[in-house]
Amino acid sequence: MFVTFEGIDGSGKTTLLQALAKQRQGTKICLTREPGDSMLGKRLRAIVLDAKTQLDARAELFLFLADRAQHVAELVRPALARGEIVFCDRYTDSTLAYQGAARGLDQETLLALNRLASHGLEPDLTFLLDLPVAMAQERMRQRKLEQEGRFDGYDASFHEAVRQGFLDLAKRFASRFSVLDASLPLKDLVSAADTVLSARLGIDD
Ligand code: TYD
């Protein structure tokens, strides 16, 4: 089963993904992320997240797509073929929300490019961690992360557009999306996500 985690910067995806995996010790879970977890991805990540890199929106798009193509081929497909559950921190919906809704590139073109780059591999389940932008930015300030990358440096309206983009995707692809209230305490968030995951895995607990 292929599970992706999406949300604006500071929404707590990574924390949830790790806590959820910990709760399911004993199940073979492959934890991975985009951009970044292939050999090529690590190098691309350094470019796309470098605050000093001035990137054209289309150049940036193709770097994320190149990362995705390699990541799916090198890591995700083999893990799924071994029967593992894959938890992936960001995937195709991030491209639609950041490069589409926020940067203004055409959504239908991005859907086609995503299909190409992902080798047609769609998530079985996507958790969207939804949170008001002001709360996410406050969390990032507390973690002193606001200066970390180019995307963290954008103004609130950019992140508002990303948030709205994700919510629109959740409506359009409602059958695979599960929208979670990311302002909940972690314990409650993990429990909510675990219930959804169990149902999708066909396990009643
Ligand atoms: P990262 O440091 O991994 O942030 P986070 O922990 O919030 O995921 O940075 C990833 C950044 O790249 C994030 O701001 C979103 C952006 N991104 C895109 O714009 N398009 C994409 O297709 C992907 C995968 C990520």
CSV table of C-alpha atoms in Angstrom, one decimal, residues 35-182:
chain,number,residue,atom,x,y,z
A,35,PRO,CA,12.4,15.7,-2.8
A,36,GLY,CA,15.3,13.7,-1.7
A,37,ASP,CA,15.5,10.0,-0.9
A,38,SER,CA,17.2,8.6,-4.0
A,39,MET,CA,20.8,9.2,-4.9
A,40,LEU,CA,19.8,11.8,-7.5
A,41,GLY,CA,17.2,13.2,-5.2
A,42,LYS,CA,19.7,14.2,-2.5
A,43,ARG,CA,21.6,16.3,-5.0
A,44,LEU,CA,18.4,17.8,-6.5
A,45,ARG,CA,17.2,18.6,-3.0
A,46,ALA,CA,20.3,20.7,-2.4
A,47,ILE,CA,19.5,22.8,-5.5
A,48,VAL,CA,15.7,23.2,-5.1
A,49,LEU,CA,15.8,24.0,-1.4
A,50,ASP,CA,18.8,26.3,-1.6
A,51,ALA,CA,17.6,29.8,-0.6
A,52,LYS,CA,20.1,31.4,-2.9
A,53,THR,CA,19.1,29.6,-6.1
A,54,GLN,CA,17.0,31.8,-8.4
A,55,LEU,CA,14.9,29.2,-10.2
A,56,ASP,CA,12.5,29.8,-13.0
A,57,ALA,CA,9.1,28.2,-12.1
A,58,ARG,CA,9.4,25.7,-15.0
A,59,ALA,CA,13.0,24.8,-14.2
A,60,GLU,CA,11.9,24.1,-10.6
A,61,LEU,CA,9.0,22.0,-11.8
A,62,PHE,CA,11.3,19.7,-13.9
A,63,LEU,CA,13.7,19.3,-11.0
A,64,PHE,CA,10.9,18.0,-8.8
A,65,LEU,CA,9.7,15.8,-11.6
A,66,ALA,CA,13.1,14.4,-12.3
A,67,ASP,CA,13.4,13.6,-8.6
A,68,ARG,CA,10.0,11.9,-8.6
A,69,ALA,CA,10.8,9.7,-11.7
A,70,GLN,CA,14.1,8.4,-10.1
A,71,HIS,CA,12.5,8.1,-6.6
A,72,VAL,CA,9.6,5.9,-7.9
A,73,ALA,CA,11.9,3.7,-10.0
A,74,GLU,CA,14.7,3.4,-7.4
A,75,LEU,CA,12.8,3.2,-4.1
A,76,VAL,CA,9.0,3.2,-4.2
A,77,ARG,CA,8.2,0.6,-6.8
A,78,PRO,CA,10.8,-1.9,-5.4
A,79,ALA,CA,9.5,-1.5,-1.8
A,80,LEU,CA,5.9,-2.0,-3.0
A,81,ALA,CA,7.0,-5.1,-5.0
A,82,ARG,CA,8.5,-6.5,-1.7
A,83,GLY,CA,5.1,-6.1,-0.1
A,84,GLU,CA,6.0,-3.2,2.1
A,85,ILE,CA,3.8,-0.3,3.0
A,86,VAL,CA,5.4,2.9,1.8
A,87,PHE,CA,4.9,6.2,3.7
A,88,CYS,CA,6.0,9.0,1.5
A,89,ASP,CA,6.5,12.6,2.8
A,90,ARG,CA,5.1,14.7,-0.2
A,91,TYR,CA,4.4,13.4,-3.7
A,92,THR,CA,2.4,14.4,-6.8
A,93,ASP,CA,-0.1,16.6,-4.9
A,94,SER,CA,2.7,18.9,-3.7
A,95,THR,CA,3.5,19.6,-7.4
A,96,LEU,CA,-0.1,20.5,-8.0
A,97,ALA,CA,-0.4,22.7,-4.9
A,98,TYR,CA,3.0,24.5,-5.1
A,99,GLN,CA,3.8,24.6,-8.8
A,100,GLY,CA,0.1,24.7,-9.8
A,101,ALA,CA,-2.1,26.6,-7.3
A,102,ALA,CA,0.7,28.8,-5.9
A,103,ARG,CA,3.0,29.3,-8.9
A,104,GLY,CA,0.2,29.4,-11.4
A,105,LEU,CA,1.3,26.6,-13.8
A,106,ASP,CA,-1.6,24.8,-15.6
A,107,GLN,CA,-3.1,22.1,-13.5
A,108,GLU,CA,-4.1,19.7,-16.3
A,109,THR,CA,-0.6,19.9,-17.8
A,110,LEU,CA,0.8,19.2,-14.3
A,111,LEU,CA,-1.5,16.2,-14.0
A,112,ALA,CA,-0.1,14.8,-17.2
A,113,LEU,CA,3.5,15.5,-16.3
A,114,ASN,CA,2.9,13.9,-12.9
A,115,ARG,CA,1.6,10.8,-14.6
A,116,LEU,CA,4.7,10.6,-16.7
A,117,ALA,CA,7.2,11.3,-13.9
A,118,SER,CA,5.5,8.9,-11.4
A,119,HIS,CA,5.4,6.0,-13.9
A,120,GLY,CA,1.6,6.2,-13.4
A,121,LEU,CA,1.9,5.3,-9.8
A,122,GLU,CA,-0.9,6.8,-7.7
A,123,PRO,CA,-1.2,6.8,-3.9
A,124,ASP,CA,-3.8,4.4,-2.4
A,125,LEU,CA,-4.3,6.9,0.4
A,126,THR,CA,-3.2,10.5,0.9
A,127,PHE,CA,-3.3,12.2,4.3
A,128,LEU,CA,-3.7,16.0,4.0
A,129,LEU,CA,-2.7,17.8,7.2
A,130,ASP,CA,-4.7,20.9,7.1
A,131,LEU,CA,-3.8,23.9,9.2
A,132,PRO,CA,-4.3,27.7,9.1
A,133,VAL,CA,-1.2,29.3,7.6
A,134,ALA,CA,-0.6,31.5,10.7
A,135,MET,CA,-0.5,28.5,13.0
A,136,ALA,CA,2.0,26.7,10.6
A,137,GLN,CA,4.2,29.8,10.5
A,138,GLU,CA,4.2,30.1,14.3
A,139,ARG,CA,5.2,26.4,14.6
A,140,MET,CA,8.1,27.0,12.1
A,141,ARG,CA,9.2,30.1,14.1
A,142,GLN,CA,9.2,28.0,17.2
A,143,ARG,CA,11.3,25.4,15.5
A,144,LYS,CA,13.5,28.2,14.1
A,145,LEU,CA,13.0,26.8,10.7
A,146,GLU,CA,11.8,29.9,8.9
A,147,GLN,CA,15.1,30.6,7.3
A,148,GLU,CA,15.7,27.1,6.2
A,149,GLY,CA,14.6,26.9,2.5
A,150,ARG,CA,13.3,29.0,-0.3
A,151,PHE,CA,9.7,27.9,0.3
A,152,ASP,CA,9.7,28.7,4.0
A,153,GLY,CA,10.7,32.3,3.1
A,154,TYR,CA,7.6,33.0,1.0
A,155,ASP,CA,4.9,35.3,2.3
A,156,ALA,CA,1.6,34.1,3.8
A,157,SER,CA,-0.4,34.6,0.6
A,158,PHE,CA,1.9,32.0,-1.2
A,159,HIS,CA,1.2,29.5,1.6
A,160,GLU,CA,-2.6,30.4,1.6
A,161,ALA,CA,-2.6,29.5,-2.1
A,162,VAL,CA,-0.8,26.2,-1.4
A,163,ARG,CA,-3.3,25.4,1.4
A,164,GLN,CA,-6.3,26.1,-0.8
A,165,GLY,CA,-4.7,24.1,-3.6
A,166,PHE,CA,-4.5,21.0,-1.4
A,167,LEU,CA,-8.1,21.4,-0.2
A,168,ASP,CA,-9.3,21.6,-3.8
A,169,LEU,CA,-7.4,18.4,-4.6
A,170,ALA,CA,-8.9,16.7,-1.6
A,171,LYS,CA,-12.4,17.5,-3.0
A,172,ARG,CA,-11.4,16.5,-6.6
A,173,PHE,CA,-9.8,13.2,-5.5
A,174,ALA,CA,-12.0,12.5,-2.5
A,175,SER,CA,-11.8,8.7,-2.6
A,176,ARG,CA,-8.1,8.6,-1.8
A,177,PHE,CA,-7.8,11.7,0.4
A,178,SER,CA,-8.2,11.8,4.1
A,179,VAL,CA,-8.2,15.4,5.5
A,180,LEU,CA,-6.9,15.7,9.1
A,181,ASP,CA,-7.1,18.7,11.4
A,182,ALA,CA,-3.4,19.3,12.0
